[in-house]
Coordinates of C-alpha atoms in Angstrom, one line a residue:
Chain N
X14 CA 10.6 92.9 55.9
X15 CA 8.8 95.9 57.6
X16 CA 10.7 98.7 58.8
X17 CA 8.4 100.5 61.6
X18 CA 9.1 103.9 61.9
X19 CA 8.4 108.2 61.8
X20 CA 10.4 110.9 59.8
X21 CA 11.2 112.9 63.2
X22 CA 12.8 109.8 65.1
X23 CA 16.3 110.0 65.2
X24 CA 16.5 106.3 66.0
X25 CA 14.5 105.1 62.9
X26 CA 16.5 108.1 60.8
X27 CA 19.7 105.5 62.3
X28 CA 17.8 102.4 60.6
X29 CA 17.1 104.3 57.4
X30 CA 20.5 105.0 57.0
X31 CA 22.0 101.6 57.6
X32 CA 19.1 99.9 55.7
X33 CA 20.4 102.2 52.7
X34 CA 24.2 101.6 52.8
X35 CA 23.4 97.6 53.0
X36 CA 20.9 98.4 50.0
X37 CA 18.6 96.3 51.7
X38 CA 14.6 97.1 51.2
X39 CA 12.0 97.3 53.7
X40 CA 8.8 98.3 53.7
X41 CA 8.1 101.2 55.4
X42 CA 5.4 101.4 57.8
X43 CA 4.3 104.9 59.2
X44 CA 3.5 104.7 63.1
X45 CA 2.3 108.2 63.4
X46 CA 3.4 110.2 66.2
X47 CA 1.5 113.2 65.7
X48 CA -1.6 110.7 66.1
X49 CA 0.0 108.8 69.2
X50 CA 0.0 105.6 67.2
X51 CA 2.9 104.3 69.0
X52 CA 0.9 103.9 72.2
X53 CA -2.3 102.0 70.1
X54 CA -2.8 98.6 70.7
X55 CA -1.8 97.5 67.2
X56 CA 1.7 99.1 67.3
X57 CA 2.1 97.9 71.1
X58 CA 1.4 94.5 69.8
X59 CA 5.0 94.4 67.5
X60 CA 6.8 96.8 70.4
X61 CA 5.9 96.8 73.7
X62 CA 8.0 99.5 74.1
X63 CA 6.1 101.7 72.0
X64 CA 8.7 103.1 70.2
X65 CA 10.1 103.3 66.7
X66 CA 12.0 101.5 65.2
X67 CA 11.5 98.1 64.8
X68 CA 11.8 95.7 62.3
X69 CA 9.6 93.1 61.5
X70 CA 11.1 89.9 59.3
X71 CA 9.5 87.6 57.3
X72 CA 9.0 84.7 59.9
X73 CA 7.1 86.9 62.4
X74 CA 10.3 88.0 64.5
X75 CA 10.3 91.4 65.4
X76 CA 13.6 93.3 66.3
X77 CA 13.5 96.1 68.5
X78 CA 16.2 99.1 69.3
X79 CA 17.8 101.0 66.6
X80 CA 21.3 99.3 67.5
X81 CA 20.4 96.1 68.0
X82 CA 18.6 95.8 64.5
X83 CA 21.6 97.7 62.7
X84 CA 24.0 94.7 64.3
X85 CA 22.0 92.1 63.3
X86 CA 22.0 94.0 59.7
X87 CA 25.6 94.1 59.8
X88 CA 25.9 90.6 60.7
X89 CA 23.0 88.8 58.2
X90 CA 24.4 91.3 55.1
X91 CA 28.3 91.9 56.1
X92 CA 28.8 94.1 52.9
X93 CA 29.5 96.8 53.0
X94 CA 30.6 96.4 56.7
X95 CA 29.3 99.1 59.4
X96 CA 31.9 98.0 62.3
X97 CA 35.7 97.3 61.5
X98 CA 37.2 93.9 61.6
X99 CA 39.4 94.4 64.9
X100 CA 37.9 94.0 68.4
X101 CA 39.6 97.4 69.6
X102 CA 38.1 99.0 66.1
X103 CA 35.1 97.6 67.2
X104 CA 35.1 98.7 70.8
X105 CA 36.0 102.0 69.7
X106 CA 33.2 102.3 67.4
X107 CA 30.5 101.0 69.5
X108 CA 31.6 103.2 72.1
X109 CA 31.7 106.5 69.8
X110 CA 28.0 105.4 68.6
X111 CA 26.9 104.3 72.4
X112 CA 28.2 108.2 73.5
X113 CA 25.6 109.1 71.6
X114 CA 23.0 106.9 71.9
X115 CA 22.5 105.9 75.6
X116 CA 24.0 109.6 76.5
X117 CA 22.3 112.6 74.2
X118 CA 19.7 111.1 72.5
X119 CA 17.8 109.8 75.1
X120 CA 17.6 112.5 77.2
X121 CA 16.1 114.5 74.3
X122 CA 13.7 112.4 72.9
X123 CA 9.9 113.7 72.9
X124 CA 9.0 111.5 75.9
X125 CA 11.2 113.6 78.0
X126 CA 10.7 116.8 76.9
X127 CA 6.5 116.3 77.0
X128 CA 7.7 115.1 80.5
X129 CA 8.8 117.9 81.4
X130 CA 7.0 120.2 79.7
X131 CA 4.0 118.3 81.4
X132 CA 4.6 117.0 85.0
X133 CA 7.4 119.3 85.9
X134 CA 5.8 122.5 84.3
X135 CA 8.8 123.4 82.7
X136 CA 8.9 126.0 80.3
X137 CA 9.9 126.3 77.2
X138 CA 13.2 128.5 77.4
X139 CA 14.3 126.3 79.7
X140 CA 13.6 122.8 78.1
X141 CA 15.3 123.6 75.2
X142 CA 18.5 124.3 77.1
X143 CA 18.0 121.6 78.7
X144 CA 18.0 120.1 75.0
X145 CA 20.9 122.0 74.1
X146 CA 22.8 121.0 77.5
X147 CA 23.0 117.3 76.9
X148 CA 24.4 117.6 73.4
X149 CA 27.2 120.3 74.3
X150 CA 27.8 117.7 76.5
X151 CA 28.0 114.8 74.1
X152 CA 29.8 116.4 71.7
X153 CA 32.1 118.2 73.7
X154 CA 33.7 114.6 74.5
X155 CA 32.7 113.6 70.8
X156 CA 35.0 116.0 69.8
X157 CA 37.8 115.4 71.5
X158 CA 37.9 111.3 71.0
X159 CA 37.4 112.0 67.3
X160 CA 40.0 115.0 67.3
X161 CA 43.1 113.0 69.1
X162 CA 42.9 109.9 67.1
X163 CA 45.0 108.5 64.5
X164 CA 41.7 106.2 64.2
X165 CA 39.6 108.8 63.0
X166 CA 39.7 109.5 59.1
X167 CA 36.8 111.0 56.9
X168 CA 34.5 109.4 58.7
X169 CA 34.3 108.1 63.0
X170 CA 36.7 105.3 62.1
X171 CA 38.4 105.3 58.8
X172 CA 37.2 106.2 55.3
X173 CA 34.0 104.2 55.5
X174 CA 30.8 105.4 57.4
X175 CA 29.9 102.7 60.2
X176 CA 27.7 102.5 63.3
X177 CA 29.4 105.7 65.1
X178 CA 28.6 107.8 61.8
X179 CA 25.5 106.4 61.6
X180 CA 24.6 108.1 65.4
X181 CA 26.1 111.2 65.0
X182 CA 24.3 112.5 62.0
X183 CA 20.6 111.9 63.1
X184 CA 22.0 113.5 66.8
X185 CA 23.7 116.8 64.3
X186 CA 20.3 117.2 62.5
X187 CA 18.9 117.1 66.2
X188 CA 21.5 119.4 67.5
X189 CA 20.5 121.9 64.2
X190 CA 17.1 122.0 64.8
X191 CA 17.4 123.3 68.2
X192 CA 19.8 125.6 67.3
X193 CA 22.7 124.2 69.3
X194 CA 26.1 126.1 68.8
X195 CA 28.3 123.6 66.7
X196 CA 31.6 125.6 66.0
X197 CA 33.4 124.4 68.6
X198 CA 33.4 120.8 66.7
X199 CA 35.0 121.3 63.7
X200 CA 36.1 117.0 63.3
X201 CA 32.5 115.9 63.9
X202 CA 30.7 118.7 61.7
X203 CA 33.6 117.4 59.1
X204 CA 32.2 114.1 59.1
X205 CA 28.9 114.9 59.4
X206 CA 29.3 116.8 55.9
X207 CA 30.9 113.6 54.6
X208 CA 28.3 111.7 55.8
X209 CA 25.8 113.9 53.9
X210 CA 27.4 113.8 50.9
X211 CA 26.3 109.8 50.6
X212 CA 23.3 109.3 49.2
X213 CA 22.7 106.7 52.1
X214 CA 22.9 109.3 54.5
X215 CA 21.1 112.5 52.5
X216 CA 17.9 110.4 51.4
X217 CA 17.2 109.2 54.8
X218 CA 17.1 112.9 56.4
X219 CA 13.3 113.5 58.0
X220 CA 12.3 115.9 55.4
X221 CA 12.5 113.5 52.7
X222 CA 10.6 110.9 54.0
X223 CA 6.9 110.9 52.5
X224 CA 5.2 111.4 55.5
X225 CA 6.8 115.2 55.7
X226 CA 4.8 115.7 53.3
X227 CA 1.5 116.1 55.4
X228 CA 3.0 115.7 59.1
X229 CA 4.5 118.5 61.3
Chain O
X26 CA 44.5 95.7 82.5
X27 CA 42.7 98.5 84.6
X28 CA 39.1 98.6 85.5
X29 CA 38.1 102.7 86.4
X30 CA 34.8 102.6 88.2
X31 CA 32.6 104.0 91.0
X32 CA 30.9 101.4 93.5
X33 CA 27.5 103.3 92.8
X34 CA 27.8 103.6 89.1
X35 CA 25.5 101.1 87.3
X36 CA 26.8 100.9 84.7
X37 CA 30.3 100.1 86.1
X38 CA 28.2 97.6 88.0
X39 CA 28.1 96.2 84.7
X40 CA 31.0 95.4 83.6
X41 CA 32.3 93.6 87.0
X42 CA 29.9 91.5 86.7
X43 CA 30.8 90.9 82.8
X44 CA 34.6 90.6 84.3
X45 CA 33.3 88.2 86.9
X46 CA 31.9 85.8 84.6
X47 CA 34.5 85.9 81.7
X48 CA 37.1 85.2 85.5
X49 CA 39.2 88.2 84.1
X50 CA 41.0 90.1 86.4
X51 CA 41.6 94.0 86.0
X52 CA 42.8 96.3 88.4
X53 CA 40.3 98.2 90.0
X54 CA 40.6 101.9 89.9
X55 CA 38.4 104.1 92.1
X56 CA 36.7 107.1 90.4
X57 CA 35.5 108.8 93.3
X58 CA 32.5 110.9 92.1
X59 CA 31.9 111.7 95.9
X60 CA 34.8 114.1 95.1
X61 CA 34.4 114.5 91.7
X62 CA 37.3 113.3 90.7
X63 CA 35.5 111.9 87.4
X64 CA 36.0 115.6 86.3
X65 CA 39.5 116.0 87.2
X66 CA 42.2 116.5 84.2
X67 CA 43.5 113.2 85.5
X68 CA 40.5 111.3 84.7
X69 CA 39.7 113.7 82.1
X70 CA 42.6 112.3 79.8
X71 CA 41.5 108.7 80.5
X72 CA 38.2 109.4 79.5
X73 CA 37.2 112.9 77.9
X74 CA 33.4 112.0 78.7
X75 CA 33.9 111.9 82.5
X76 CA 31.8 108.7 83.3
X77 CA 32.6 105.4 84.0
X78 CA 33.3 102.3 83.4
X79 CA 36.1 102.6 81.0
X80 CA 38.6 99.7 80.3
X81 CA 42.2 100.4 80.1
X82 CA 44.2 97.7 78.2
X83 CA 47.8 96.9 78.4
X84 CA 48.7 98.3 75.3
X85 CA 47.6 101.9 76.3
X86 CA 44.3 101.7 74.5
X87 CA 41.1 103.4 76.5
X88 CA 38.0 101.4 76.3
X89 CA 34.4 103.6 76.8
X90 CA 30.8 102.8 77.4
X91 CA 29.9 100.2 79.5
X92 CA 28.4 98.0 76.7
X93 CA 30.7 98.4 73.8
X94 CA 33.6 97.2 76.6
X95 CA 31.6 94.2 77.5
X96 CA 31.3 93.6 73.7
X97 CA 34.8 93.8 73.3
X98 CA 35.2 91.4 76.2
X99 CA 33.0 89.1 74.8
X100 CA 34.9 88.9 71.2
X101 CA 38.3 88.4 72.9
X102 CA 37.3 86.1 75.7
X103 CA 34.7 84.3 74.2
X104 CA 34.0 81.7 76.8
X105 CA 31.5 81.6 78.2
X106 CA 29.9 83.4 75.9
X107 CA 27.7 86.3 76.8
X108 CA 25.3 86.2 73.6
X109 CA 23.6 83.6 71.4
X110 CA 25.2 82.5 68.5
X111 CA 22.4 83.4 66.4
X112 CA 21.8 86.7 64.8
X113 CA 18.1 86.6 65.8
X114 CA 19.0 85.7 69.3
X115 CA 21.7 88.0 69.3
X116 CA 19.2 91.0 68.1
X117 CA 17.0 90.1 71.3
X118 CA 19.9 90.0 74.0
X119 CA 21.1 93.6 72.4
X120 CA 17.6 95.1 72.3
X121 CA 16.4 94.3 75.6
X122 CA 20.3 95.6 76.9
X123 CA 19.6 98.5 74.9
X124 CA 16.1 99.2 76.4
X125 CA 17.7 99.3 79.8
X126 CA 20.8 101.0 79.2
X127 CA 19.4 103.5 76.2
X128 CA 15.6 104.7 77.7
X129 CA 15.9 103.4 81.5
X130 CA 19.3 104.1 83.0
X131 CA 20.4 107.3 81.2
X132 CA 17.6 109.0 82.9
X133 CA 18.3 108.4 86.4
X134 CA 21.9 109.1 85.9
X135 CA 23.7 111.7 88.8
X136 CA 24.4 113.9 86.3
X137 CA 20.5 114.2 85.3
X138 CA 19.2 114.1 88.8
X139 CA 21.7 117.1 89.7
X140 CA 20.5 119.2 87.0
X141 CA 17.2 118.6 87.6
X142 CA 17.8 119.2 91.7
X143 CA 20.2 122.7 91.0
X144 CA 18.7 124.0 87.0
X145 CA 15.1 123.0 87.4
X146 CA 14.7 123.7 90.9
X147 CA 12.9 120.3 91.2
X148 CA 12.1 119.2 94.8
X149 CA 13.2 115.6 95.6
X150 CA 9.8 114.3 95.8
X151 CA 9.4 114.9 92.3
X152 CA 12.9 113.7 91.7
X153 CA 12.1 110.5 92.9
X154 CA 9.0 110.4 91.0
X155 CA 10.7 110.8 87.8
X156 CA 13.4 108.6 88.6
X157 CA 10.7 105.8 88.9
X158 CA 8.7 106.7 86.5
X159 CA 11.5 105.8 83.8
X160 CA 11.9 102.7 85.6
X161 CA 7.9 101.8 85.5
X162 CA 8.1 102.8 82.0
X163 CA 11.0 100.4 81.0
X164 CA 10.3 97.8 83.0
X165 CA 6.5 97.5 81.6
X166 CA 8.1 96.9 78.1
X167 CA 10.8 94.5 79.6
X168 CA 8.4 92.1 81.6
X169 CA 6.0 92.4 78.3
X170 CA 9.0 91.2 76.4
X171 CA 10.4 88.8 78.5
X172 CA 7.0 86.9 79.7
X173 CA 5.9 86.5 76.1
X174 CA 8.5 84.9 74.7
X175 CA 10.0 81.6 74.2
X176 CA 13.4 82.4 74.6
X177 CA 13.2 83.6 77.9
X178 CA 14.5 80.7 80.2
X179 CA 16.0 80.9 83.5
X180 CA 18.1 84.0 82.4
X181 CA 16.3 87.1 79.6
X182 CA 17.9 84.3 76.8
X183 CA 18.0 80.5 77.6
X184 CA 19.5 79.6 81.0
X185 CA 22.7 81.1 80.6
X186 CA 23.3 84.9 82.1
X187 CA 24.0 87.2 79.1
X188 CA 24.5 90.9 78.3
X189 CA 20.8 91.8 79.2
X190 CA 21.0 90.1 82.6
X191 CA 24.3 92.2 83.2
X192 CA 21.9 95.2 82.1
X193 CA 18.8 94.2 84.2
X194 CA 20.3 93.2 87.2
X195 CA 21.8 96.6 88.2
X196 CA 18.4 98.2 87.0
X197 CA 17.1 96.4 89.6
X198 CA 19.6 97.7 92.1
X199 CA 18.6 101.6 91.5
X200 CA 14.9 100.5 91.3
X201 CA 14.9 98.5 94.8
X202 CA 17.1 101.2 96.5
X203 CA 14.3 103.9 95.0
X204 CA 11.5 101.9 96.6
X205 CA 9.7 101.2 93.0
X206 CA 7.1 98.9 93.1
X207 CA 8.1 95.6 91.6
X208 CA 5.1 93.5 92.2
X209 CA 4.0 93.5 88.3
X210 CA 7.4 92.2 87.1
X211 CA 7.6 88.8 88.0
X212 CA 9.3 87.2 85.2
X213 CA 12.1 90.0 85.4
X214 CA 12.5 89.5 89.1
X215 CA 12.7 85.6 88.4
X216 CA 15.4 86.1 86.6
X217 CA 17.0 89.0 88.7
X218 CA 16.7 86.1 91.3
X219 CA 18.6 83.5 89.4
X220 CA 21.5 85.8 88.6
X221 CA 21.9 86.8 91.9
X222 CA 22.6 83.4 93.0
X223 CA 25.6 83.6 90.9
X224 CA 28.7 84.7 92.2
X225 CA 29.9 86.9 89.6
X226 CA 26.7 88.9 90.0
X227 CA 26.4 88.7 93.8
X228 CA 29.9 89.8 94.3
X229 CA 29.8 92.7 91.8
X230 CA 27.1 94.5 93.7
X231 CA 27.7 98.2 95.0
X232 CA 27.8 97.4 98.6
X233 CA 30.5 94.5 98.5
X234 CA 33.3 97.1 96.8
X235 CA 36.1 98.2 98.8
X236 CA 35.1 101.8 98.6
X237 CA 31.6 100.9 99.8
X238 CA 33.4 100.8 103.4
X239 CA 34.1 104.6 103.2
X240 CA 32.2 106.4 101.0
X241 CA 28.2 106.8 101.4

């Protein structure tokens, strides 16, 4: 199995994480976004899309979209689970982790900001609050569906990191890096530190991942 | 079982057409985003994110993000289903319903094009530019995907409709009423074709809601 991927995507940090709390191995293949590799022919020819992750098995399939890949983790090694075992658990799960990935992340991602930076001549002051804006707004509704639920535990749902946890701590480490104001969210930066306290979670941060080693 | 949603939304779209072809019936309410009323308190304590669709079940329990309801749907009325019963298959469906509804659709959302229009000071001209070239982008990647494999039928998976026809179809919608050029997707418009032959699609479509009548 090859896990396709870069240290500074927040969608491959997503796989790295759930590839660590099922303890599954894959090896890691660099696409190199400081070199454009995503947009070579050889990376286009596993993802069309040209974008990271994806996850290549060992009859030739290749899985593409962070989500979809963790699902199909969660369903070909069930332990430990990443989604509870009640459809409304489930829902509300799926729902926390979609907040966050069809709403922040992809609004930030570098295709966007080069976007902008590029065809709209937007400078930089104002592309990073445009940054900043869509994860205020995230996480302002992050907070309060994680605050006013009796679902919500040390982690998004429960005492067990899932899918929703998986999202949020990738999107925090964004949020960090930009210098985002994060004490208005005290529940989510509480689970984010629980998060990081799991290995799982801690060794599949961008700055432990060989190529920060020589990449920017 | 109530249904809040907007006519234009796509991704409330969505999940009438899910309704449609699971034949369950939820009360339609109208969010009005012509007068905001998505950021009213009222809808506010529905949904603390201010978008639509969300799903509210009998019980009291609020269902968010379009694709996590239709999930949820899907486990509790599992006939007909709405993905394969194979993990693999089940990775596809999800990943080319994630490429639409994570890197196409959140980009063109009303709440992007308005900041863009009122923080960027972007002219529409550009506007519309952007908004198509997200669409371009995506859909590149999608007919790539679809045309090259074998499990593309008369729907994105086998010749059933599934989640990533209830993703592609509205897509299609916002790219048509845009004026993007859809001459180099033909396998996607094949199957946009096929599902709007089918009633739950057809009749799910912006213009054939009640509020369609009188709001622009």
């Amino acid at each position: 199995m090859k896990h396709y991927g870069f240290f500074r995507s927040s969608a491959a940090f997503r796989l790295r994480i759930a590839l660590n709390l099922k303890g599954v191995a894959a090896e890691h293949v660099l696409v190199n976004f400081a070199k454009q590799e995503q947009f070579g022919d050889s990376y286009k020819s596993v993802n069309p899309q040209a974008r990271v992750p994806s996850l290549l098995l060992d009859d030739g399939t290749v899985l593409i979209q962070s989500l979809a890949i963790i699902e199909w983790l969660d369903e070909t090694h069930p332990n430990p689970p990443l989604l509870p075992k009640d459809a409304k658990g489930r829902a509300r799960v799926r729902g926390l982790a979609n907040l966050i990935a069809c709403d922040i992340h992809p609004l930030n991602n570098i295709s966007i900001l080069n976007y902008l930076r590029d065809k709209l001549q937007v400078p930089e002051p104002a592309r990073n609050e445009w940054y900043r804006h869509w994860i205020a707004q995230g996480f302002d509704a992050l907070e309060a569906l994680l605050a006013d639920s009796k679902d919500t535990g040390k982690f998004c749902q429960g005492d067990a990191p899932g899918i929703a946890d998986i999202c949020l701590v990738p999107q925090v480490f964004n949020a960090q890096r930009y210098e985002c104001p994060l004490g208005g969210y005290p529940t989510l930066m509480r689970v984010f530190d629980a998060c990081m306290k799991l290995p799982a979670f801690d060794t599949a941060q961008p700055m432990k991942q060989p190529e920060a080693a020589f990449i920017k």
